[in-house]
Structures are given as structure tokens and as C-alpha cells.
mmCIF file of C-alpha atoms and ligand atoms in Angstrom:
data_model
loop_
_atom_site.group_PDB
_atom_site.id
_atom_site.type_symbol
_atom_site.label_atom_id
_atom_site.label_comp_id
_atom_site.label_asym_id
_atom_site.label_seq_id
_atom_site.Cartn_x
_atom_site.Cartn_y
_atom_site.Cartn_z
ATOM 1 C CA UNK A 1 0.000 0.000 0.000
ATOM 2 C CA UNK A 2 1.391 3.472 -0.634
ATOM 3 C CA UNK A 3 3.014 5.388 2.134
ATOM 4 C CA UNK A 4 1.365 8.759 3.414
ATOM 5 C CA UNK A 5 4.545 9.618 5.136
ATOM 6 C CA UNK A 6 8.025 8.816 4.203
ATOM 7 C CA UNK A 7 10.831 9.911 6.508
ATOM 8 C CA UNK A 8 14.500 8.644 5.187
ATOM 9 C CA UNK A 9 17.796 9.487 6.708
ATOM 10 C CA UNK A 10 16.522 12.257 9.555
ATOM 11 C CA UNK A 11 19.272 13.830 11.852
ATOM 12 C CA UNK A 12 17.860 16.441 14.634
ATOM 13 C CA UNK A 13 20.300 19.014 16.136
ATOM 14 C CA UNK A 14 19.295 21.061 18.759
ATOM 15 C CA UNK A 15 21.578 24.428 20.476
ATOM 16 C CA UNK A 16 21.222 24.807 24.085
ATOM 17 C CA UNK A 17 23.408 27.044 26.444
ATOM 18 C CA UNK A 18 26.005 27.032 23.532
ATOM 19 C CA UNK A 19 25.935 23.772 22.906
ATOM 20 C CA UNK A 20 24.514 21.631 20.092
ATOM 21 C CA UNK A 21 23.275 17.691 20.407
ATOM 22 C CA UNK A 22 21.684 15.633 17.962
ATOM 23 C CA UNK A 23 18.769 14.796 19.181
ATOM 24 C CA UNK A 24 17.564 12.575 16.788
ATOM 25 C CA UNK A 25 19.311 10.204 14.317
ATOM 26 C CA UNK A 26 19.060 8.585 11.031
ATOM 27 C CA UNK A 27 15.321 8.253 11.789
ATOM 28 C CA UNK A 28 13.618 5.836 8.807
ATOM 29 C CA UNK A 29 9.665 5.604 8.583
ATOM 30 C CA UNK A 30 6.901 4.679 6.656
ATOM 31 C CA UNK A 31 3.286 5.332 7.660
ATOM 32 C CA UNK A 32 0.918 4.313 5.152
ATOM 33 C CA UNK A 33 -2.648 4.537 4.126
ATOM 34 C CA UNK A 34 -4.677 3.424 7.132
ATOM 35 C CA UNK A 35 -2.365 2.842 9.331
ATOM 36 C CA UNK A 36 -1.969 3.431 12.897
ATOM 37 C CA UNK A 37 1.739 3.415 13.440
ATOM 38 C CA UNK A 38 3.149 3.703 17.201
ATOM 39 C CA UNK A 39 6.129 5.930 18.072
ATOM 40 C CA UNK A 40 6.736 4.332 21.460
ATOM 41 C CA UNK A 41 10.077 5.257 24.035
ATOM 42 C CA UNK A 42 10.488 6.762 27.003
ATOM 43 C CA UNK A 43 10.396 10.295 28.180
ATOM 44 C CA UNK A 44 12.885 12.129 26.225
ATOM 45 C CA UNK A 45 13.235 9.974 23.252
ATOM 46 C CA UNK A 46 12.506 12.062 20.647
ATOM 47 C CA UNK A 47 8.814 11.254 20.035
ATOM 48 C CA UNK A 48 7.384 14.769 20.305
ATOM 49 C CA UNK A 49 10.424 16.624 18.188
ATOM 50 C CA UNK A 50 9.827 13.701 15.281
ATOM 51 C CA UNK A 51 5.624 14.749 15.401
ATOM 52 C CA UNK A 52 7.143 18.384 15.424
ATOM 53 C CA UNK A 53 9.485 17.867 11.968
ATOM 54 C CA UNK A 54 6.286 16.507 10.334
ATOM 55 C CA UNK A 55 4.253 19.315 11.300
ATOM 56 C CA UNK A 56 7.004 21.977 10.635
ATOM 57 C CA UNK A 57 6.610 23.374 13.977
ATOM 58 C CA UNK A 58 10.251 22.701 15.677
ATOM 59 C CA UNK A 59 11.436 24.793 18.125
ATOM 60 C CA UNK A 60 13.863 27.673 16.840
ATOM 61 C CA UNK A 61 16.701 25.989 18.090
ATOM 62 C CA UNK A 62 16.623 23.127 16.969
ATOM 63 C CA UNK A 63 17.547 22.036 12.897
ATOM 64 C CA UNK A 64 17.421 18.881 10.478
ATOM 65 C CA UNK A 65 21.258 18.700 9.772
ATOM 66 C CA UNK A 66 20.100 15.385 7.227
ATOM 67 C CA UNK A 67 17.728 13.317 5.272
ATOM 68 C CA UNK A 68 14.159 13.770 4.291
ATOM 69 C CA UNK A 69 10.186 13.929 4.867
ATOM 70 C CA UNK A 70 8.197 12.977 2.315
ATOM 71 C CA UNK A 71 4.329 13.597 2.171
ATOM 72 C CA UNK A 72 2.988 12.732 -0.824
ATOM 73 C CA UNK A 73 4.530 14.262 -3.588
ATOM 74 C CA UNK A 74 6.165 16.729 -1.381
ATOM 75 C CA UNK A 75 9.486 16.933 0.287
ATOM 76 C CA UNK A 76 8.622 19.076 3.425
ATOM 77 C CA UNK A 77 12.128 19.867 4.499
ATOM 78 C CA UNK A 78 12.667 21.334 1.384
ATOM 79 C CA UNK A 79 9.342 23.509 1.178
ATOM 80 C CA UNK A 80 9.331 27.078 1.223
ATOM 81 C CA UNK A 81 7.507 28.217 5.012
ATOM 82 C CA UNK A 82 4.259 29.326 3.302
ATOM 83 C CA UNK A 83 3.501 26.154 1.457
ATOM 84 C CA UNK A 84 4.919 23.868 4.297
ATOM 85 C CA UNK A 85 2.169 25.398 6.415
ATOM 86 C CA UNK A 86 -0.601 25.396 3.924
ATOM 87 C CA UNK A 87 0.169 21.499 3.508
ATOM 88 C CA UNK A 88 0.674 20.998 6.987
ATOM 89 C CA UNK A 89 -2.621 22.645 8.192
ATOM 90 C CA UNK A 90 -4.490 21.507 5.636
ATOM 91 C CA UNK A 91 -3.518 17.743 5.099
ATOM 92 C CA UNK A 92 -1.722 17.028 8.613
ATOM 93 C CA UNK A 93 -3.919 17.533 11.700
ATOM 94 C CA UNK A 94 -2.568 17.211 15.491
ATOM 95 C CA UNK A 95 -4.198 15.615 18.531
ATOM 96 C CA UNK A 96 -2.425 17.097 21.194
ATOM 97 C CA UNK A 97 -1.328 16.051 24.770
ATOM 98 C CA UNK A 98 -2.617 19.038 26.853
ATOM 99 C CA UNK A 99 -6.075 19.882 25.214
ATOM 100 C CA UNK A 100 -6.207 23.246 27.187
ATOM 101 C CA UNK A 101 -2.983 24.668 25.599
ATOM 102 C CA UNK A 102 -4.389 23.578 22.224
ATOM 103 C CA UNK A 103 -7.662 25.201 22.517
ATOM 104 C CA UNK A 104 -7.827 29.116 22.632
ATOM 105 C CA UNK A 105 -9.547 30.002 26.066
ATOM 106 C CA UNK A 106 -11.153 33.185 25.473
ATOM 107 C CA UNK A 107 -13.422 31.547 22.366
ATOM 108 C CA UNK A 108 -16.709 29.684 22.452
ATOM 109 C CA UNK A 109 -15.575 25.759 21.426
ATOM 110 C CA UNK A 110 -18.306 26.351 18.856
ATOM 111 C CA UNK A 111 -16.131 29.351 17.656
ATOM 112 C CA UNK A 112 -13.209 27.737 17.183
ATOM 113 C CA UNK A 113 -14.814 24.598 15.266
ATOM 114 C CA UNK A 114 -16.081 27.203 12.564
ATOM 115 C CA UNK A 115 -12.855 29.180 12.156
ATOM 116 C CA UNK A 116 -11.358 25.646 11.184
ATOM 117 C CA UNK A 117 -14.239 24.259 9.521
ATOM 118 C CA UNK A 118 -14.418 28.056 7.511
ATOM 119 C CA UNK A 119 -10.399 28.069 6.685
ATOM 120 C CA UNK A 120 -9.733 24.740 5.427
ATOM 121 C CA UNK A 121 -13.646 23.482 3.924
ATOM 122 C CA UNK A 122 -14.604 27.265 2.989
ATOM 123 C CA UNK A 123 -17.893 26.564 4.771
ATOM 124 C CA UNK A 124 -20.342 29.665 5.165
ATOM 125 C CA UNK A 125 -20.972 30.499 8.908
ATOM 126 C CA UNK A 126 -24.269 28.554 9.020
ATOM 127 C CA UNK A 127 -22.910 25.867 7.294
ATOM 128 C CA UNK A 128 -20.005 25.271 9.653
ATOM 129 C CA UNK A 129 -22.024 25.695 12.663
ATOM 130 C CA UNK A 130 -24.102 23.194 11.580
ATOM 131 C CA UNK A 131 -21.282 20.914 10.826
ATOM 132 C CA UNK A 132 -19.524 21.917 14.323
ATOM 133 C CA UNK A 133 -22.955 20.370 16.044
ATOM 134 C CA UNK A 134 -22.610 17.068 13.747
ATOM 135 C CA UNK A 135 -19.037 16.819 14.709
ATOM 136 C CA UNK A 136 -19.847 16.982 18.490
ATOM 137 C CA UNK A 137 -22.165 14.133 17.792
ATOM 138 C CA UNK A 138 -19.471 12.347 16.145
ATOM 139 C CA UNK A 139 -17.538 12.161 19.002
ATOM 140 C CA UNK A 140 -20.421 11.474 20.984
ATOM 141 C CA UNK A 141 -20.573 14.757 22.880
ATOM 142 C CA UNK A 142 -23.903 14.674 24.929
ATOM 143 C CA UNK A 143 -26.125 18.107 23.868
ATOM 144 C CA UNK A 144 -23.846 19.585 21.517
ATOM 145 C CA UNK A 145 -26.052 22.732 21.041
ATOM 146 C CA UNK A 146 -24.907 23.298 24.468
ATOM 147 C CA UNK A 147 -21.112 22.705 24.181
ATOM 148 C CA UNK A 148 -20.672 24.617 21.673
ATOM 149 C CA UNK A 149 -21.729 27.754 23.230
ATOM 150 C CA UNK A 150 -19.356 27.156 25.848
ATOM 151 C CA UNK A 151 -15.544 27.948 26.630
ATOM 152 C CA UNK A 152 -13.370 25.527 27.088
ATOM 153 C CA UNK A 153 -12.854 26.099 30.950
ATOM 154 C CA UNK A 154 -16.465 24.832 31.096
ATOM 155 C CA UNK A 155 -15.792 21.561 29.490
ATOM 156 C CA UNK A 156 -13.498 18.761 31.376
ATOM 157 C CA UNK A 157 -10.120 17.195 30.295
ATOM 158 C CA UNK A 158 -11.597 14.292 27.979
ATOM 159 C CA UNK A 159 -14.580 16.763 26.475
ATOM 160 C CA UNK A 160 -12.053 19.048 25.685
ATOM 161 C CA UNK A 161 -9.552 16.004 24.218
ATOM 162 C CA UNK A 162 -12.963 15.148 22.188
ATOM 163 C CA UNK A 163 -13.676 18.673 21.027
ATOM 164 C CA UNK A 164 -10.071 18.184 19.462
ATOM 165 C CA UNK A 165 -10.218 15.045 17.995
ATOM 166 C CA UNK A 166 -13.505 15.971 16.191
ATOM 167 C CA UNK A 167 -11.016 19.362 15.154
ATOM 168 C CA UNK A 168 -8.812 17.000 14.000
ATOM 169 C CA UNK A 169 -10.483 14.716 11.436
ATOM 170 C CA UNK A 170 -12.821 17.638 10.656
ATOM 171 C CA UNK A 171 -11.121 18.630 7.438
ATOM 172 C CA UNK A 172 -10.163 14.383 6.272
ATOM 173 C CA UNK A 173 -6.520 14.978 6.817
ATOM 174 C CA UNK A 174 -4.181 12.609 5.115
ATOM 175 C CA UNK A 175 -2.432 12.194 8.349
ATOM 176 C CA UNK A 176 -2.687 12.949 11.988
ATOM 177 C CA UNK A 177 0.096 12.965 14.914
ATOM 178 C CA UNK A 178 -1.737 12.213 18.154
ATOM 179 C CA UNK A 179 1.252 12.976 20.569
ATOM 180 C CA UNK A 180 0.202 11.132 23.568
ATOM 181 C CA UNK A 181 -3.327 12.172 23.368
ATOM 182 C CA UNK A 182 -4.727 10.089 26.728
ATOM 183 C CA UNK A 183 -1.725 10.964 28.664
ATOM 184 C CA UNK A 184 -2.968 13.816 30.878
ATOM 185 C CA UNK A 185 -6.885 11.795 31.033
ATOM 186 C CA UNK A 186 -7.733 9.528 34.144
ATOM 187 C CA UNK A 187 -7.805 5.548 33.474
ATOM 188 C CA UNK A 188 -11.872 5.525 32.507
ATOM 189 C CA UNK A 189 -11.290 8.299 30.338
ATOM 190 C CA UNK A 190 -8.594 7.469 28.572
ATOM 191 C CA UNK A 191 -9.994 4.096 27.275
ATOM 192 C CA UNK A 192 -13.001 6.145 25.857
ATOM 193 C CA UNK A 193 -10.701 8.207 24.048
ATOM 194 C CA UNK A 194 -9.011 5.432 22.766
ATOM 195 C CA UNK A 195 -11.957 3.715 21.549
ATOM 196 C CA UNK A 196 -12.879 7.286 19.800
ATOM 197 C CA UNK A 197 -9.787 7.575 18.137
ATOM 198 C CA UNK A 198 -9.597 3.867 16.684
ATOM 199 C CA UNK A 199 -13.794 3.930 15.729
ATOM 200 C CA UNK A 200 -12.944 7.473 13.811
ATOM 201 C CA UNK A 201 -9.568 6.493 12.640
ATOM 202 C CA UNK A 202 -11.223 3.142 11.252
ATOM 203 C CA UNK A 203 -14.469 4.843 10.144
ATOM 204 C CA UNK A 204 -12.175 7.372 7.972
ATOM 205 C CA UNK A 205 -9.030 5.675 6.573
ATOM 206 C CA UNK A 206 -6.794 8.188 8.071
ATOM 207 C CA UNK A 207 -3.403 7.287 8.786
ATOM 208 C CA UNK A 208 -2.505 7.819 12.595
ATOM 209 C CA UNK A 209 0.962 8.218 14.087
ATOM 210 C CA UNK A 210 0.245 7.490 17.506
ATOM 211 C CA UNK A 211 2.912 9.081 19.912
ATOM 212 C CA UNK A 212 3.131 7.285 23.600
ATOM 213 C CA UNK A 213 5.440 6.208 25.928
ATOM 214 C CA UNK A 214 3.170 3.272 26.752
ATOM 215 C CA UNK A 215 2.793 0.149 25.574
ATOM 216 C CA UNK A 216 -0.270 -0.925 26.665
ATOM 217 C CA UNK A 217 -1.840 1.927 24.635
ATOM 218 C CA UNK A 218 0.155 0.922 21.738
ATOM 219 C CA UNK A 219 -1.207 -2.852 22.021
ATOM 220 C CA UNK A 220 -4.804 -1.301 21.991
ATOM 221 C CA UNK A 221 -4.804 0.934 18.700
ATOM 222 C CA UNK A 222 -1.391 0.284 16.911
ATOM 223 C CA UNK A 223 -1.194 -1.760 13.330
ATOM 224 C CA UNK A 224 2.991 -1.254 13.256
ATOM 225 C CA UNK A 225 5.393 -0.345 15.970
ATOM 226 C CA UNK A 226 8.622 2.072 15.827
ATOM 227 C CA UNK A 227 10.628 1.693 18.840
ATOM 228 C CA UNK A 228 12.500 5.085 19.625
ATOM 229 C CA UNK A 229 14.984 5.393 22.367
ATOM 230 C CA UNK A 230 17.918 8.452 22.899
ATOM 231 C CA UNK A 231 16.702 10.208 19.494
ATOM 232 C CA UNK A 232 17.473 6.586 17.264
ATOM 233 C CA UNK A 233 14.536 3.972 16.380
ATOM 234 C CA UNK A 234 16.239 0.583 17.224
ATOM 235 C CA UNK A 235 12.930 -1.698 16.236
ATOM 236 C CA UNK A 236 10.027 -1.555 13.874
ATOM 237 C CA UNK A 237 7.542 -4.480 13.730
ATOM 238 C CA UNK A 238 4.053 -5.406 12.947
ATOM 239 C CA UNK A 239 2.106 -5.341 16.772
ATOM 240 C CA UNK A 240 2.169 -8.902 16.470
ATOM 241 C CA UNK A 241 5.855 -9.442 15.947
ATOM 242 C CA UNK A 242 6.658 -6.886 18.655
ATOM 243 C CA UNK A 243 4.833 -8.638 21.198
ATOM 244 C CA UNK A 244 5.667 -12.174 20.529
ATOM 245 C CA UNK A 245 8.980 -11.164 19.047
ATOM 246 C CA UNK A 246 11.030 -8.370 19.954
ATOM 247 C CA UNK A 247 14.015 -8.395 18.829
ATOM 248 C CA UNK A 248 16.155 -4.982 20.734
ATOM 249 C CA UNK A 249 16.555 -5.015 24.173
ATOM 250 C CA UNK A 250 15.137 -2.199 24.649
ATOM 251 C CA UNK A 251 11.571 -2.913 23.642
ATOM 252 C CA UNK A 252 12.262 -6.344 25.869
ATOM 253 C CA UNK A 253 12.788 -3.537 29.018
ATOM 254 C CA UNK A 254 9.565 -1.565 27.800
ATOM 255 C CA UNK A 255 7.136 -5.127 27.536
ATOM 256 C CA UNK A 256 8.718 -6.258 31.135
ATOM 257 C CA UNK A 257 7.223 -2.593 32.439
ATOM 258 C CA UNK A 258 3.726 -2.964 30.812
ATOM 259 C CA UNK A 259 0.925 -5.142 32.539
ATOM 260 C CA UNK A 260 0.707 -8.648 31.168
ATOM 261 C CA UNK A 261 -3.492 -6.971 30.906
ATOM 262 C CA UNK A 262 -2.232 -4.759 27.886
ATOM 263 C CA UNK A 263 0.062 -7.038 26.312
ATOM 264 C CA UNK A 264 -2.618 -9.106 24.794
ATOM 265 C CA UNK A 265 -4.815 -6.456 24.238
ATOM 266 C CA UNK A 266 -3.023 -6.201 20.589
ATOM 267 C CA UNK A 267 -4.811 -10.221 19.883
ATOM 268 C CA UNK A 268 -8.278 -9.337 19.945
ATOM 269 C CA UNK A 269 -10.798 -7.781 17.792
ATOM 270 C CA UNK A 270 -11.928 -4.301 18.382
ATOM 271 C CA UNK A 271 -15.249 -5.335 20.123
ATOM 272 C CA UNK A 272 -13.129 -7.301 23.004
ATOM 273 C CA UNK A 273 -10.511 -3.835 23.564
ATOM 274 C CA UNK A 274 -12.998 -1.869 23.508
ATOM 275 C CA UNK A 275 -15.844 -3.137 25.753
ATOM 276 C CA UNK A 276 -18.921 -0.455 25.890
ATOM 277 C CA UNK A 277 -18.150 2.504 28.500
ATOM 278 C CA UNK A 278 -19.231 0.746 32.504
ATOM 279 C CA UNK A 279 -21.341 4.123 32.038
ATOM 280 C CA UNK A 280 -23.524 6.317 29.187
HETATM 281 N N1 ADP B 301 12.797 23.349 22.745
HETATM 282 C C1 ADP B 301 13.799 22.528 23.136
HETATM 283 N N2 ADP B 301 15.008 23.049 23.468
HETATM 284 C C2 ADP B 301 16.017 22.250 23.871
HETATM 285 N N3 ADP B 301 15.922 20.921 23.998
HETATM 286 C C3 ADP B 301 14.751 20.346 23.704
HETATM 287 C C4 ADP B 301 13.615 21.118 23.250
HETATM 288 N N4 ADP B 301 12.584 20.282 23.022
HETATM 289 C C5 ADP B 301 13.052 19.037 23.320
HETATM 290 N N5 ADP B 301 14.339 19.078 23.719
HETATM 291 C C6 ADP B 301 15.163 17.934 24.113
HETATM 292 O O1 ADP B 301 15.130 16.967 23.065
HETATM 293 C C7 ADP B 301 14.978 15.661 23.578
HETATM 294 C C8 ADP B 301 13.733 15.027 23.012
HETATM 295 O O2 ADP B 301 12.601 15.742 23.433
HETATM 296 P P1 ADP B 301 11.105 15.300 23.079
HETATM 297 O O3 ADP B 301 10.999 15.051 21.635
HETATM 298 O O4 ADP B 301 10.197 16.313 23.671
HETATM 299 O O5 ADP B 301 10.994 13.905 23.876
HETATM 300 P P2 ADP B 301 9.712 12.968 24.115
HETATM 301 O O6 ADP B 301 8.554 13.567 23.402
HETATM 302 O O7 ADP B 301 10.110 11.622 23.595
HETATM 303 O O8 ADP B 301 9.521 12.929 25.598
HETATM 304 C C9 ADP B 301 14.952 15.800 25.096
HETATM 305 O O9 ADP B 301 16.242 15.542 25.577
HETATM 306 C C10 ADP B 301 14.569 17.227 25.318
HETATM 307 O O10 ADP B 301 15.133 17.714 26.512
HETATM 308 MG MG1 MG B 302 6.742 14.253 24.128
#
């Protein structure tokens, strides 16, 4: 199947207090149509700067020194800013880890649907707000009409992750970095979130690269593993593989750490990971 994604030969450097580091190195990877792919390591790794190169958004002191990003037809390190953006917003959407950093306070949630929807889908206002409510019930937000008069204060941790995700696949990106998306939920939540992710990710075709330092998440959503410790991936396998399998050491340190629970999580269908939500 053809690759959405193509990353060949990637070296990170990054300057701090005078100093420079490569923070990540000779990174390979292929995400293609439909895939979830998993971006899994430990605090540190890498995982968030990688999402960042994608999405042209890297800090300013940080550089690629080597190799290349393909997306579709384009090479994005190469791009001129304007038209890295315009691809970027337009065919690369971001779940993030903090949903209250990602959503502007001082605008209504249904506000901030419509700007998107009215940018990328040229939408008339009506149009979009109507599409905002549908979205809401997409992601199975309970009296939509409601939420989206609201600010995002009003709204807790895993609405406010939902309000996002519906952002997210609002405009059918080709591809969309979900950089630890459950991290900063409680247990419950994040398993609904989860569930939302995979139904909508399923439901649309999008391919997913699914940033976490966790295992057990990747063994619920993830089709194909990259293993990334200290800025290098040193394993990437089909889930299977990876969990019968692996073959660094490293991933052999991260399977010891995850609950024998999660580990077989990546054997059933979606119906048995994803029981209904204990409540409505
Ligand atoms: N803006 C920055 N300035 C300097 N160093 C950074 C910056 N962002 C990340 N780093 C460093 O780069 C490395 C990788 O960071 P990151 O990609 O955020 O890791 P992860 O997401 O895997 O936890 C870490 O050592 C981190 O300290
Ligand atoms: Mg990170």
C-alpha cells in the first residue's frame, strides 16, 4: 500500500546554552494509508520533536542537519515556510497532549470549530455551525447545542480532548500525529478516548501516528510499531511481531514494564478492547 509519510535518513540538532546535540538520528519511517503506526520510548526519546518535523513546527533551536520527509509528492524539508504550512494545516492535523494549551480560552468551542471548519472546507458560517454540532455528535458529545456555546474552561479534560479530535479529522486529513493524546486523562477516560480515536480512525481511513510512551496503549490501537529510544529507532515491527517477538533489548525492558493486561490487548478484535463505556 502506498506510504502517506516517508521519513528517510533524519538527523535532529538542537543548540542549548552554547551547545549543540543531535537529538535525533538517522530516523527511517513509513506510515501508510490506514495505518496506525506507534512511536513508542520513554520520556525524552525524541517522540514529540519527530511529530514536530512533520508538522514543521520545531522549536527555533533546533535544525534537520540530514535526510528527508516525504508527504505525498512533497518533500517538506525542502518547502518554502508558506507552502509547508498550507500542507501541513491543511492535510496534517494534530491531537495534542494538553487539550487546554491547544484550545484558545477566550473563544466559544463552537467558535473555534467554525474558524477551522471556515479556513480549510470554505464553509459559510451557518454551514459550519451546523457541521460543528454534527461533529460533536461524532464524538459522541452529549447536547452539543450546548457545548458549543461554551468555553473551554467549562468543558473537562476528555470533552475538551474530544472537542479536538472531532477538530482533527474535521477537514479528512491525510495524516494525523496524536502525541500522547490520553496521557494527561484519568484511566476511565482514557480508554473512551481510545476507543474514539480507533472507531474514527477506522471509520475514515486516516493514517494515525500514535505518539506514547506506553505500551499498553500501543497494544490497543497500533497496526505497526517504531521503537524510539535516545533520538534513534532501534525496532520496527508489525504489533504482532513486537509482542511475541522483539528483537532490541530495549523494547524487551519496555514489555517487562507494561501489565501482562495490555500485552494481549493487541490479539483481539476491536469489540473485546474496547468493551462499551461501565457508564452512558
Ligand atoms: N525546545 C527545546 N530546546 C532544547 N531541547 C529540547 C527542546 N525540546 C526538546 N528538547 C530535548 O530533546 C529531547 C527530546 O525531546 P522530546 O521530543 O520532547 O521527547 P519525548 O517527546 O520523547 O519525551 C529531550 O532531551 C529534550 O530535553
Ligand atoms: Mg513528548
Amino acid at each position: 500500500m502506498k506510504s502517506v509519510l516517508t521519513i528517510r535518513g533524519l538527523n535532529l540538532e538542537i543548540r542549548q546554552n552554547g551547545r549543540q546535540s543531535t537529538v535525533l538520528r538517522k530516523i527511517n519511517l513509513d506510515i501508510r494509508r490506514g495505518q496506525v503506526h506507534g512511536l513508542v520510548g520513554e520520556s525524552g526519546a525524541g517522540k514529540s520533536l519527530l511529530g514536530k518535523a512533520v508538522l514543521g513546527i520545531l522549536p527555533s533551536s533546533s535544525s534537520i542537519s540530514r535526510g528527508s520527509i516525504h508527504f505525498g509528492s512533497d518533500e517538506l524539508t525542502g518547502l518554502d515556510r508558506n507552502r509547508r504550512r498550507l500542507l501541513a494545516s491543511r492535510y496534517i492535523a494534530m491531537i495534542p497532549q494538553d487539550p487546554m494549551t491547544s484550545l484558545n480560552p477566550v473563544r466559544r468551542v463552537g467558535r473555534q470549530m467554525c474558524d477551522v471548519l471556515r479556513l480549510h472546507k470554505g464553509l459559510r458560517r451557518k454551514a459550519a455551525q451546523e457541521q460543528a454540532v454534527q461533529l460533536l455528535n461524532n464524538v459522541q458529545i452529549r447536547d452539543p447545542l450546548r457545548v458549543i456555546r461554551q468555553y473551554p474552561f467549562e468543558l473537562s479534560g476528555g470533552m475538551r480532548q474530544r472537542v479536538l479530535i472531532a477538530m482533527a479529522f474535521s477537514c479528512e486529513p491525510d495524516l494525523i500525529i496524536a502525541d500522547e493524546p490520553t496521557t494527561a486523562l484519568d484511566v476511565t477516560v482514557q480508554r473512551q478516548i481510545l476507543r474514539l480515536i480507533k472507531q474514527l480512525q477506522t471509520e475514515s481511513g486516516t493514517a494515525l501516528l500514535f505518539i506514547t510512551h506506553d505500551l499498553g496503549v500501543v497494544a490497543k490501537i497500533c497496526d505497526f510499531v517504531s521503537v524510539i529510544t535516545e533520538g534513534r529507532i532501534v525496532e520496527q515491527q508489525a504489533i504482532e511481531k513486537l509482542f511475541k517477538e522483539p528483537q532490541h533489548s530495549y523494547t524487551r525492558t519496555l514489555l517487562a514494564t507494561t501489565s501482562e493486561y495490555y500485552q494481549y490487548d493487541y490479539r483481539m478484535s476491536d469489540a473485546a478492547r474496547f468493551p462499551p463505556p461501565e457508564t452512558a
